[in-house]
Tab-separated table of C-alpha atoms in Angstrom:
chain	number	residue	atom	x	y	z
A	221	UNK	CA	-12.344	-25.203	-1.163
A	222	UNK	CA	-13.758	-27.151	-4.263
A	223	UNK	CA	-17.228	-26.347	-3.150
A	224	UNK	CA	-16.850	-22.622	-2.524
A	225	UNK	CA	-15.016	-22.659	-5.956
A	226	UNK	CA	-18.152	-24.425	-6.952
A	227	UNK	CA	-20.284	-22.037	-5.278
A	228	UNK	CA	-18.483	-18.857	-6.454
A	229	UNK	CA	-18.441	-19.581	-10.010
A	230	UNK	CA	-22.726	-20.494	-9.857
A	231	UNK	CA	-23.058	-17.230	-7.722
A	232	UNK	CA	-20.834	-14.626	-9.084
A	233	UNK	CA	-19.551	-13.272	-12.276
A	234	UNK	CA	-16.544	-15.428	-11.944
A	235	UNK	CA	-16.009	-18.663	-13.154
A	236	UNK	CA	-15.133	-21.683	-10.349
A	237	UNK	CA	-12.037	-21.744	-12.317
A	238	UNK	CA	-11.375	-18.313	-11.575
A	239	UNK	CA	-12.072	-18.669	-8.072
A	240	UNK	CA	-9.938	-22.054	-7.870
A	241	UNK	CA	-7.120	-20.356	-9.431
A	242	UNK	CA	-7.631	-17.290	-6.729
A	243	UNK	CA	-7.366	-19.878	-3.789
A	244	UNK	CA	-4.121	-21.648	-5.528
A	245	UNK	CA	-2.030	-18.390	-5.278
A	246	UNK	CA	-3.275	-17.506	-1.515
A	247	UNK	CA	-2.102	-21.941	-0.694
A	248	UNK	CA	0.939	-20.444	-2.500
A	249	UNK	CA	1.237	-17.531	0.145
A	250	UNK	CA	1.004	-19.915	2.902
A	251	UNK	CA	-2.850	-18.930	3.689
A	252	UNK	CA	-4.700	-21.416	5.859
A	253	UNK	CA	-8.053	-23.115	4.105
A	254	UNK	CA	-10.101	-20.609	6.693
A	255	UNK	CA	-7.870	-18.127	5.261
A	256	UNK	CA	-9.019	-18.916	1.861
A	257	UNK	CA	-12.566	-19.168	2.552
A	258	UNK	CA	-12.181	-15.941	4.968
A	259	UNK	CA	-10.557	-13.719	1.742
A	260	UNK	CA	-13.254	-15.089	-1.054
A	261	UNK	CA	-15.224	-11.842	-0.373
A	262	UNK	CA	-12.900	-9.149	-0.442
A	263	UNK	CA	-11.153	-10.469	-3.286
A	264	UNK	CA	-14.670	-10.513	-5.081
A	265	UNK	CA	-14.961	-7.141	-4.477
A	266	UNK	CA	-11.649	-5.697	-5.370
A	267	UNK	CA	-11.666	-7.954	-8.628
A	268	UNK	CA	-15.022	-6.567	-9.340
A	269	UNK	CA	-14.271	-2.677	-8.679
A	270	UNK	CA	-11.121	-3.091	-10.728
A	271	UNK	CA	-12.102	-5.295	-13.667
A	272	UNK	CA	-9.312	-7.919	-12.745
A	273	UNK	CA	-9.759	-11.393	-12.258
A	274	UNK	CA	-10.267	-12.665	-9.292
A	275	UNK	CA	-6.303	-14.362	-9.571
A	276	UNK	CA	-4.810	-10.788	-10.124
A	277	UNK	CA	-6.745	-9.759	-7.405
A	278	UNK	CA	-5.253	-12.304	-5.312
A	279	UNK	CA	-1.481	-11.401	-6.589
A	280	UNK	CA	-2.254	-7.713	-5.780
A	281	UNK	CA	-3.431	-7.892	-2.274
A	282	UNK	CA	-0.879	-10.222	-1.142
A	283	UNK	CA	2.457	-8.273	-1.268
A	284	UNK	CA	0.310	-5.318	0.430
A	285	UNK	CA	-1.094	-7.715	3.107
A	286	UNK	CA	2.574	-9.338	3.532
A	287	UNK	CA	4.510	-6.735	3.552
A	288	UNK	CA	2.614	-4.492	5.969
A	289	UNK	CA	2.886	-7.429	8.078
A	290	UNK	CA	-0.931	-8.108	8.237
A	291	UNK	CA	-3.207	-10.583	8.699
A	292	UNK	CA	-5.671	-12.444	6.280
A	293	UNK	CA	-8.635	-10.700	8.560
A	294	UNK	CA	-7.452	-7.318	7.196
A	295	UNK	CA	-8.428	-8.244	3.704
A	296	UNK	CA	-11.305	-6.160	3.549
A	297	UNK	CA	-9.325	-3.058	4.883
A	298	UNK	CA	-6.822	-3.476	2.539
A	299	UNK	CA	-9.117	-3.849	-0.249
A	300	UNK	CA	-11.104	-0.318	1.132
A	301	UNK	CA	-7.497	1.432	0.930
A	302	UNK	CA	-6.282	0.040	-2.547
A	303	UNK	CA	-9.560	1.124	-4.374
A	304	UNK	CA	-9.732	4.337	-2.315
A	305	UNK	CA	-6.170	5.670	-3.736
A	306	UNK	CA	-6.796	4.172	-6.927
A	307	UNK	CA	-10.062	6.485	-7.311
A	308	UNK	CA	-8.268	9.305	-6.120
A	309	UNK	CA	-4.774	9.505	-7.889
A	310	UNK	CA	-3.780	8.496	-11.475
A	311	UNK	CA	-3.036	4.848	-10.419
A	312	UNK	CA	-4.664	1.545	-10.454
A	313	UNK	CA	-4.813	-0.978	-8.047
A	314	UNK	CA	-2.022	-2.980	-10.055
A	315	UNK	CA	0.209	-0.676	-9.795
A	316	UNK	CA	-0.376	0.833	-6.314
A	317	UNK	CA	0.289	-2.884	-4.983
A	318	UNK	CA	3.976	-2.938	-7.191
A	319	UNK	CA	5.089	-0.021	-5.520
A	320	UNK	CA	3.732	-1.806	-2.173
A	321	UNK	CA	5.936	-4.881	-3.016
A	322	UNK	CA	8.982	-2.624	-2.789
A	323	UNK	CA	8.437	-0.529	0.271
A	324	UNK	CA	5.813	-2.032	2.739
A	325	UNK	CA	7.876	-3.838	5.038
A	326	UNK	CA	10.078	-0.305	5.270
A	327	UNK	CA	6.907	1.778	5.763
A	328	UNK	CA	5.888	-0.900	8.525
A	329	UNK	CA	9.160	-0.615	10.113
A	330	UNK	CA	8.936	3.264	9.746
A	331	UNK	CA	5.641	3.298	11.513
A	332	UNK	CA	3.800	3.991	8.219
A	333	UNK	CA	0.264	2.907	8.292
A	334	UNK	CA	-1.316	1.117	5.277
A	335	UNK	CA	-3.121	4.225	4.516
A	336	UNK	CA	-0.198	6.788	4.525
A	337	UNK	CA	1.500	4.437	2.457
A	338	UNK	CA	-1.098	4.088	-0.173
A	339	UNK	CA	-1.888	7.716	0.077
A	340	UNK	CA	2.197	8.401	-0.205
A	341	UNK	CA	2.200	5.983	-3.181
A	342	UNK	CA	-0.960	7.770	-5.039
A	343	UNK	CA	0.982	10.847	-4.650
A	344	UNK	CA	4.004	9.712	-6.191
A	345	UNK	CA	1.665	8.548	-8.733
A	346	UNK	CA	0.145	11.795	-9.718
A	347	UNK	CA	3.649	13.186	-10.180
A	348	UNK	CA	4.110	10.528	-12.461
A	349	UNK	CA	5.858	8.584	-10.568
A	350	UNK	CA	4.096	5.196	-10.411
A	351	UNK	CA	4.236	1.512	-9.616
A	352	UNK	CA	7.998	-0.380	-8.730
A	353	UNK	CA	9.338	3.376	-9.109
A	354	UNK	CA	7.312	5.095	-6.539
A	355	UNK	CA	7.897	2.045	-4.196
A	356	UNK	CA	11.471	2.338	-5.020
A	357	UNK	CA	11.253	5.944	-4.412
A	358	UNK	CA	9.151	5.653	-1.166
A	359	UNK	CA	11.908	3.217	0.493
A	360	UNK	CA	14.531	5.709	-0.635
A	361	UNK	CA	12.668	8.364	1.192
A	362	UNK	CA	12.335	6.479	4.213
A	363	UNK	CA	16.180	5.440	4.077
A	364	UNK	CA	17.100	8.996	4.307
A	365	UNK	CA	14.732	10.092	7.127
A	366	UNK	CA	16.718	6.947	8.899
A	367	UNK	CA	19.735	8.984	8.036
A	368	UNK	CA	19.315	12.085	8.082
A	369	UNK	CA	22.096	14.502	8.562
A	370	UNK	CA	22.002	17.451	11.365
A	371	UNK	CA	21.863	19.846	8.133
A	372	UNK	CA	18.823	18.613	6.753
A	373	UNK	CA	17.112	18.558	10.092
A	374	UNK	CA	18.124	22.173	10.400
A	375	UNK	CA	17.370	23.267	7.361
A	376	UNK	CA	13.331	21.241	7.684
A	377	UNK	CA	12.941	22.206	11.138
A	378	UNK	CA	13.890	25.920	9.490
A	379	UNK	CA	11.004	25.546	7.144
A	380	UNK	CA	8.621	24.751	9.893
A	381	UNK	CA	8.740	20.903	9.641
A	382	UNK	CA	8.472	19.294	13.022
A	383	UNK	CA	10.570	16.143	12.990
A	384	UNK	CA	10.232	15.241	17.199
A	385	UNK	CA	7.871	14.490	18.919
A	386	UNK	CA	7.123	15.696	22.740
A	387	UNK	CA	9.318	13.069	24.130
A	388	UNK	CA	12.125	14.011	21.800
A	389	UNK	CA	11.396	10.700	18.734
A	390	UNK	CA	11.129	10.823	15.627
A	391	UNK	CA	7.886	11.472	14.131
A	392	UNK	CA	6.283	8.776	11.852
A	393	UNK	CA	7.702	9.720	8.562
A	394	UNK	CA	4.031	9.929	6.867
A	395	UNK	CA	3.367	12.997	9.769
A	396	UNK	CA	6.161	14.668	8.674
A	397	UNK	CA	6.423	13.787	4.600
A	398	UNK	CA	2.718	15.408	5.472
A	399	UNK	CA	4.349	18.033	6.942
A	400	UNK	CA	6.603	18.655	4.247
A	401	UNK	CA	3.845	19.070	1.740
A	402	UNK	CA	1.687	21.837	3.423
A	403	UNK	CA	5.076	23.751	4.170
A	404	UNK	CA	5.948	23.481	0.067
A	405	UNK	CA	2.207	23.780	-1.292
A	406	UNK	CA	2.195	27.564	-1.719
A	407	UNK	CA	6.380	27.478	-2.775
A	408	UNK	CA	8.031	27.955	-6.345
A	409	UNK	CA	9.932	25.035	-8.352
A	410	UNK	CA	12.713	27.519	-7.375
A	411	UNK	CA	11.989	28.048	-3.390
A	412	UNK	CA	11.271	24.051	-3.045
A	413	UNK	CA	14.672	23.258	-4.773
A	414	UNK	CA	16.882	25.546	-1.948
């Protein structure tokens, strides 16, 4: 590890300190030394697309990578999906990986992907609904669906929301949250509220 710190901080814009610290807070996660080495390139890039260092790099991919129940390997996925719903909602990567902190292992229990989570969680975020509080508000969504009552599956299914699938399950909640959206997209404040 002290030579790819070594190496990192001759090679990149980041200083071997930098790097070192990076590796620290993945030891911290329990990461193997493979691990480490494995997640010194997406973390690069992230860092790099996001003008973070590469330590808050670190501390933003692993609740995301954790809590989706993921493994190191997946780095470079996750990294893909946290910059592309950064570029495309009024988020940043920071705070995109907050709100993950608070709702991944629901979404993963849920069926949620990674990417219907991040794109749920850039949604939230244009509405101005960001970070901790869109996580927060993303698990509370879930938590319903878990509990939903027969008059709120009457009154979606009356709106054109398809909650079951052909063999009579639940949809994954990001289907029908997707659902939701086209069905409300051309509705008044007033109409969505009833």
């Amino acid at each position: 590890l002290n030579d790819e710190a070594l190496r990192l901080g001759r090679d990149t814009v980041y200083s071997s300190t930098d790097a070192a610290r990076a590796m620290v807070e993945f030891a911290r996660a329990g990461f193997s030394v493979k691990q480490i080495l494995d997640a010194t390139a997406p973390v690069i890039n992230l860092a790099a697309s996001n003008a973070m260092s590469m330590e808050q790099a670190t501390a933003a991919l692993i609740p995301v990578l954790r809590g989706m129940g993921m493994e190191a390997a997946q780095l470079t996925r996750v990294v893909d999906v946290l910059n592309a719903a950064a570029n495309a909602s009024y988020t940043d990567v920071t705070l995109l990986s907050s709100g993950f902190a608070y709702c991944a292992a629901d979404a993963r229990d849920a069926g949620v992907s990674l990417e219907d989570t991040a794109a749920i969680l850039a949604v939230l975020s244009d509405a101005g609904i960001r970070g901790e509080k869109a996580g927060t508000g993303f698990r509370a969504i879930l938590a319903d669906f878990k509990q939903m009552t027969p008059g709120a599956a009457a009154a979606l299914r009356q709106l054109g929301v398809v909650l079951h699938d052909a063999n009579m399950g639940w949809r994954k909640p990001g289907e029908i949250l997707a659902d939701m959206g086209a069905k409300l997209k051309g509705m008044g404040s007033f109409a969505r509220s009833q």
